Amino acid sequence: MVNKLIVIGIDGMDYDVVRRHEDILPNISKMMKERSYPRLRSVFPADTTPAWSTIFTGMDPSEHGIINFVNMGDRENKYKPISFEDDVFKGKTFWDELNRSGYKCAVLFPMNIKHGWDIDSLMITRPYENKIQIHPKEKESLYSPNPDILCTDMKFTSEKSLGALRDDFIAKSNEEFRITKAVVENEDVDLLFTYFSAVDGIQHDFWRHYDEKHPEYPGKTEFSNVVPDMYKLADSFVGELAEMCPDTPILVLSDHGHGARPVYVARVNEMLLRGGFLAPKVSGDGKKSKGGFKKFVKKTAMGFVKRFGLPSPVVKLAKKIPVWKSLFASSADFDWDKTVAYLSDLSALKNYSYGGIRIRAGATETDEEKDALCDRIIEYLRDIRIEDEDIPAFMWIKRTNTLYHGEHLDRYPEIIFQLDERYGADWNLGKELFEKQGGFMHRLSPGAHRYETAVIAAKGIELDKTQYEMTDIYKIITEYFANVDN
């Protein structure tokens, strides 16, 4: 039995999707309505890895240092995946803090945790290298998690294989919930944290089948209801846990929202070029390269994957080989002696509508000069408008040091931004700043993360703010326990 608090993490659950489908989501929608529909903003960037790191520790990404930006301007053009071990979290999480205060915790499938560690009372990790760790080890036979089912993840899947992928995600959700129920039935703890991962994966792969406004919406298909059905399944889990523990407060939250990956592109590097902040490499005849061959290769590769899929072993191999990355964003594209600012990798590789702009190392001598350069770039970019609609290209753009101030701030690009959500930031130069048929990544993964539309809902816990940040979650949990016995 869970005595004091259940925390349910649902990866990628979107506020707007919940509001749209309140009629089939009676549990979560009721909890949101009773708290006057509070909002929750993700971290920047709104990626799963930094967001859950912040939820667990209460620190923003510039403080805990887990940030999904890679510096494209290092001139080496190497893939540098973010890498960290459990020591980054051990002793710093909300469950460790509650343990120190004498509370027993069960922690299930925490994102980012590889091997786990002994806590009072139970931790079951997500699959890592196809293994699931249970602490204490003697409880393995009691819960027997199935790694073959739990290893299902977002895949670059062909259209003909979507049905099998849907079934895999449903099986994964049911296995996560089977174990969660077993823990409630067998453990006597004060806190249960459990994490459901499939909502995010389903949306990444099935969004265009769900979203009638998507430029590539195929009309009604057998997959049209896959996204709302997965929300409905998650909502049923919340309801069943509430029935199992009727007097136990519940907190439901997601790490970021979800929507369409932009089909349209905004060429941010071309904007910087026209503003005098970036210089391309030139060919022997003195003309800048248009990247036509690279564009052709990308389009052909995406078409192949959409038709035939991309097996997981190939995805893992591709991450270790820098060639794939150079198709999207290559440090060899620009004259680094003359370039002072360029688009960060986050958008360049994923075609997100949010991203960052880096200042080349050595372009300025002091922090004051760098801030002044950033302000000039921001002022210039704020004035750029989408021509045929006469609306600003950027919803907002700011210096990163006006948002975050931690010791790892240098891992961020100096400028961060949010474009109009229909447009993804594109690395390549081109004649047009905006193109409505220029995107590629939506063919691999039609869904994408959103910054402003994470979900927070509660039963038996006061949520008195209209707007919450990811850094608030740690405080909500620990302060609830500080007050519950007083």
Coordinates of N, CA, C and O in Angstrom, one line a residue, residues 148-227:
D148 N 12.2 -7.8 -22.8 CA 11.8 -7.8 -24.2 C 10.7 -6.9 -24.5 O 10.6 -6.2 -25.5
I149 N 9.7 -6.8 -23.6 CA 8.6 -5.9 -23.8 C 8.9 -4.5 -23.4 O 8.6 -3.5 -24.1
L150 N 9.7 -4.3 -22.3 CA 10.0 -3.0 -21.8 C 11.0 -2.3 -22.6 O 11.2 -1.0 -22.5
C151 N 11.7 -3.0 -23.5 CA 12.7 -2.3 -24.4 C 12.1 -1.7 -25.6 O 12.8 -1.0 -26.4
T152 N 10.8 -1.8 -25.8 CA 10.1 -1.2 -26.9 C 10.4 0.3 -26.8 O 10.1 0.9 -25.8
D153 N 10.8 1.0 -27.9 CA 11.0 2.4 -27.9 C 10.6 3.0 -29.2 O 10.3 2.3 -30.1
M154 N 10.7 4.3 -29.3 CA 10.4 5.0 -30.6 C 11.4 4.4 -31.6 O 12.6 4.3 -31.4
K155 N 10.9 4.1 -32.8 CA 11.7 3.5 -33.9 C 11.4 4.3 -35.2 O 10.4 4.9 -35.3
F156 N 12.4 4.2 -36.1 CA 12.1 4.7 -37.4 C 11.5 3.6 -38.2 O 12.1 2.7 -38.8
T157 N 10.1 3.6 -38.2 CA 9.3 2.5 -38.6 C 8.7 2.8 -40.0 O 8.2 3.9 -40.2
S158 N 8.7 1.8 -40.8 CA 8.0 2.0 -42.1 C 6.5 2.0 -41.8 O 6.0 1.5 -40.8
E159 N 5.7 2.6 -42.8 CA 4.3 2.7 -42.7 C 3.6 1.3 -42.5 O 2.7 1.1 -41.7
K160 N 4.2 0.3 -43.2 CA 3.5 -1.0 -43.2 C 3.8 -1.7 -41.8 O 3.1 -2.7 -41.5
S161 N 4.7 -1.2 -41.0 CA 5.0 -1.8 -39.7 C 4.4 -1.0 -38.5 O 4.6 -1.4 -37.4
L162 N 3.6 0.0 -38.8 CA 3.0 0.8 -37.7 C 2.1 0.0 -36.8 O 2.0 0.2 -35.6
G163 N 1.3 -0.9 -37.4 CA 0.4 -1.7 -36.6 C 1.2 -2.5 -35.5 O 0.8 -2.6 -34.3
A164 N 2.3 -3.1 -35.9 CA 3.1 -3.9 -35.0 C 3.7 -3.0 -33.9 O 3.8 -3.4 -32.7
L165 N 4.1 -1.8 -34.3 CA 4.7 -0.9 -33.4 C 3.7 -0.4 -32.3 O 4.0 -0.3 -31.2
R166 N 2.5 -0.1 -32.8 CA 1.4 0.3 -31.9 C 1.2 -0.8 -30.9 O 1.1 -0.6 -29.6
D167 N 1.1 -2.1 -31.3 CA 0.9 -3.2 -30.4 C 2.1 -3.3 -29.4 O 1.8 -3.6 -28.2
D168 N 3.3 -3.1 -29.8 CA 4.4 -3.1 -28.9 C 4.3 -2.1 -27.8 O 4.6 -2.3 -26.7
F169 N 3.9 -0.8 -28.2 CA 3.8 0.2 -27.2 C 2.7 -0.1 -26.2 O 2.8 0.2 -25.0
I170 N 1.6 -0.6 -26.7 CA 0.5 -1.0 -25.8 C 1.0 -2.1 -24.8 O 0.7 -2.0 -23.6
A171 N 1.7 -3.1 -25.3 CA 2.2 -4.1 -24.4 C 3.2 -3.6 -23.4 O 3.2 -4.0 -22.2
K172 N 4.0 -2.6 -23.9 CA 4.9 -2.0 -22.9 C 4.2 -1.2 -21.8 O 4.5 -1.4 -20.6
S173 N 3.2 -0.5 -22.2 CA 2.4 0.2 -21.2 C 1.8 -0.7 -20.2 O 1.8 -0.5 -18.9
N174 N 1.2 -1.8 -20.7 CA 0.5 -2.8 -19.8 C 1.5 -3.5 -18.9 O 1.2 -3.8 -17.7
E175 N 2.8 -3.7 -19.4 CA 3.8 -4.3 -18.5 C 4.2 -3.3 -17.4 O 4.4 -3.7 -16.3
E176 N 4.4 -2.1 -17.8 CA 4.7 -1.0 -16.8 C 3.7 -1.0 -15.7 O 4.0 -0.9 -14.5
F177 N 2.4 -1.1 -16.1 CA 1.3 -1.0 -15.2 C 1.2 -2.2 -14.4 O 0.8 -2.2 -13.2
R178 N 1.4 -3.4 -15.0 CA 1.4 -4.6 -14.2 C 2.3 -4.6 -13.0 O 2.0 -4.9 -11.9
I179 N 3.5 -4.1 -13.3 CA 4.5 -4.0 -12.2 C 4.1 -3.0 -11.2 O 4.3 -3.2 -10.0
T180 N 3.6 -1.9 -11.7 CA 3.2 -0.8 -10.7 C 2.1 -1.3 -9.8 O 2.2 -1.1 -8.6
K181 N 1.1 -2.1 -10.3 CA 0.1 -2.6 -9.5 C 0.6 -3.6 -8.5 O 0.2 -3.7 -7.3
A182 N 1.6 -4.4 -8.9 CA 2.2 -5.4 -8.1 C 2.9 -4.8 -6.9 O 2.9 -5.2 -5.8
V183 N 3.6 -3.6 -7.2 CA 4.3 -2.9 -6.1 C 3.3 -2.4 -5.1 O 3.5 -2.4 -3.9
V184 N 2.2 -1.8 -5.6 CA 1.2 -1.3 -4.7 C 0.6 -2.4 -3.8 O 0.4 -2.2 -2.6
E185 N 0.5 -3.6 -4.3 CA -0.1 -4.7 -3.6 C 0.9 -5.3 -2.6 O 0.5 -5.8 -1.6
N186 N 2.2 -5.2 -2.9 CA 3.2 -5.9 -2.1 C 4.1 -5.0 -1.2 O 4.7 -5.6 -0.3
E187 N 4.2 -3.7 -1.5 CA 5.1 -2.9 -0.7 C 4.3 -2.0 0.2 O 3.2 -1.5 -0.1
D188 N 4.9 -1.7 1.4 CA 4.3 -0.8 2.3 C 5.2 0.5 2.3 O 6.2 0.5 3.0
V189 N 4.9 1.5 1.5 CA 5.8 2.6 1.3 C 5.0 3.9 1.5 O 3.8 3.9 1.5
D190 N 5.7 5.0 1.7 CA 5.1 6.3 1.8 C 4.9 7.0 0.5 O 3.9 7.6 0.2
L191 N 5.9 6.8 -0.4 CA 5.9 7.3 -1.8 C 6.0 6.3 -2.8 O 6.8 5.4 -2.7
L192 N 5.2 6.4 -3.8 CA 5.4 5.6 -5.1 C 5.6 6.6 -6.2 O 4.8 7.5 -6.4
F193 N 6.7 6.4 -6.9 CA 6.9 7.1 -8.2 C 6.9 6.1 -9.3 O 7.7 5.1 -9.2
T194 N 6.1 6.3 -10.3 CA 6.1 5.4 -11.4 C 6.1 6.1 -12.7 O 5.5 7.2 -12.7
Y195 N 6.7 5.6 -13.7 CA 6.9 6.3 -15.0 C 6.3 5.5 -16.1 O 6.6 4.3 -16.3
F196 N 5.5 6.1 -16.9 CA 4.9 5.5 -18.1 C 5.5 6.2 -19.4 O 5.3 7.4 -19.5
S197 N 6.1 5.4 -20.2 CA 6.9 6.0 -21.3 C 6.3 6.1 -22.7 O 6.7 6.8 -23.6
A198 N 5.2 5.3 -22.9 CA 4.7 5.0 -24.3 C 4.0 6.2 -24.9 O 3.9 6.2 -26.1
V199 N 3.4 7.1 -24.1 CA 2.6 8.2 -24.7 C 3.5 9.0 -25.6 O 3.2 9.4 -26.8
D200 N 4.8 9.3 -25.2 CA 5.7 10.1 -26.0 C 6.1 9.3 -27.3 O 6.0 9.9 -28.4
G201 N 6.4 8.0 -27.2 CA 6.8 7.2 -28.3 C 5.7 7.1 -29.3 O 5.9 7.2 -30.6
I202 N 4.5 6.9 -28.9 CA 3.3 6.8 -29.8 C 3.1 8.1 -30.6 O 2.9 8.1 -31.8
Q203 N 3.3 9.2 -29.9 CA 3.0 10.5 -30.6 C 4.1 10.8 -31.6 O 3.9 11.3 -32.7
H204 N 5.4 10.4 -31.3 CA 6.5 10.6 -32.3 C 6.2 9.9 -33.6 O 6.4 10.4 -34.7
D205 N 5.6 8.7 -33.5 CA 5.4 7.9 -34.7 C 4.1 8.0 -35.3 O 3.9 7.8 -36.6
F206 N 3.0 8.4 -34.6 CA 1.7 8.4 -35.1 C 1.0 9.7 -35.2 O -0.2 9.8 -35.6
W207 N 1.8 10.8 -35.0 CA 1.1 12.1 -34.9 C 0.4 12.5 -36.2 O -0.7 13.1 -36.1
R208 N 1.0 12.3 -37.3 CA 0.4 12.8 -38.5 C -0.9 12.0 -38.8 O -1.8 12.5 -39.5
H209 N -1.1 10.8 -38.3 CA -2.3 10.1 -38.5 C -3.4 10.7 -37.5 O -4.6 10.5 -37.8
Y210 N -3.0 11.3 -36.5 CA -4.0 11.9 -35.5 C -4.4 13.3 -35.8 O -5.5 13.7 -35.6
D211 N -3.4 14.1 -36.2 CA -3.6 15.6 -36.3 C -4.2 16.0 -37.7 O -3.5 15.9 -38.7
E212 N -5.4 16.3 -37.7 CA -6.1 16.6 -39.0 C -5.5 17.9 -39.6 O -5.7 18.1 -40.8
K213 N -4.8 18.7 -38.9 CA -4.2 19.9 -39.4 C -2.8 19.7 -40.0 O -2.2 20.6 -40.5
H214 N -2.3 18.5 -39.8 CA -1.0 18.2 -40.2 C -0.9 18.2 -41.8 O -1.8 17.7 -42.4
P215 N 0.1 18.8 -42.3 CA 0.2 18.9 -43.8 C 0.2 17.6 -44.5 O -0.2 17.5 -45.7
E216 N 0.6 16.5 -43.8 CA 0.6 15.2 -44.4 C -0.4 14.3 -43.8 O -0.2 13.0 -43.8
Y217 N -1.5 14.8 -43.2 CA -2.5 14.0 -42.6 C -3.2 13.1 -43.7 O -3.6 13.6 -44.8
P218 N -3.2 11.8 -43.6 CA -3.6 10.9 -44.6 C -5.1 10.7 -44.7 O -5.6 9.9 -45.5
G219 N -5.9 11.4 -43.8 CA -7.3 11.1 -43.7 C -7.5 10.0 -42.7 O -6.6 9.5 -42.1
K220 N -8.8 9.6 -42.5 CA -9.1 8.5 -41.5 C -8.4 7.2 -41.9 O -8.6 6.7 -43.1
T221 N -7.7 6.6 -41.0 CA -7.0 5.4 -41.2 C -7.2 4.5 -39.9 O -7.8 5.0 -38.9
E222 N -6.7 3.3 -40.0 CA -6.8 2.5 -38.8 C -5.9 3.0 -37.6 O -6.1 2.6 -36.5
F223 N -5.1 4.0 -37.9 CA -4.2 4.6 -36.9 C -4.7 6.0 -36.4 O -4.0 6.6 -35.6
S224 N -5.9 6.4 -36.8 CA -6.3 7.7 -36.5 C -6.5 7.9 -35.0 O -6.3 9.0 -34.4
N225 N -6.9 6.9 -34.3 CA -7.2 7.0 -32.8 C -6.1 6.4 -32.0 O -6.3 6.3 -30.7
V226 N -4.9 6.1 -32.5 CA -3.8 5.5 -31.7 C -3.4 6.5 -30.6 O -3.2 6.1 -29.5
V227 N -3.2 7.8 -30.9 CA -2.8 8.7 -29.9 C -3.8 8.9 -28.8 O -3.5 8.7 -27.6

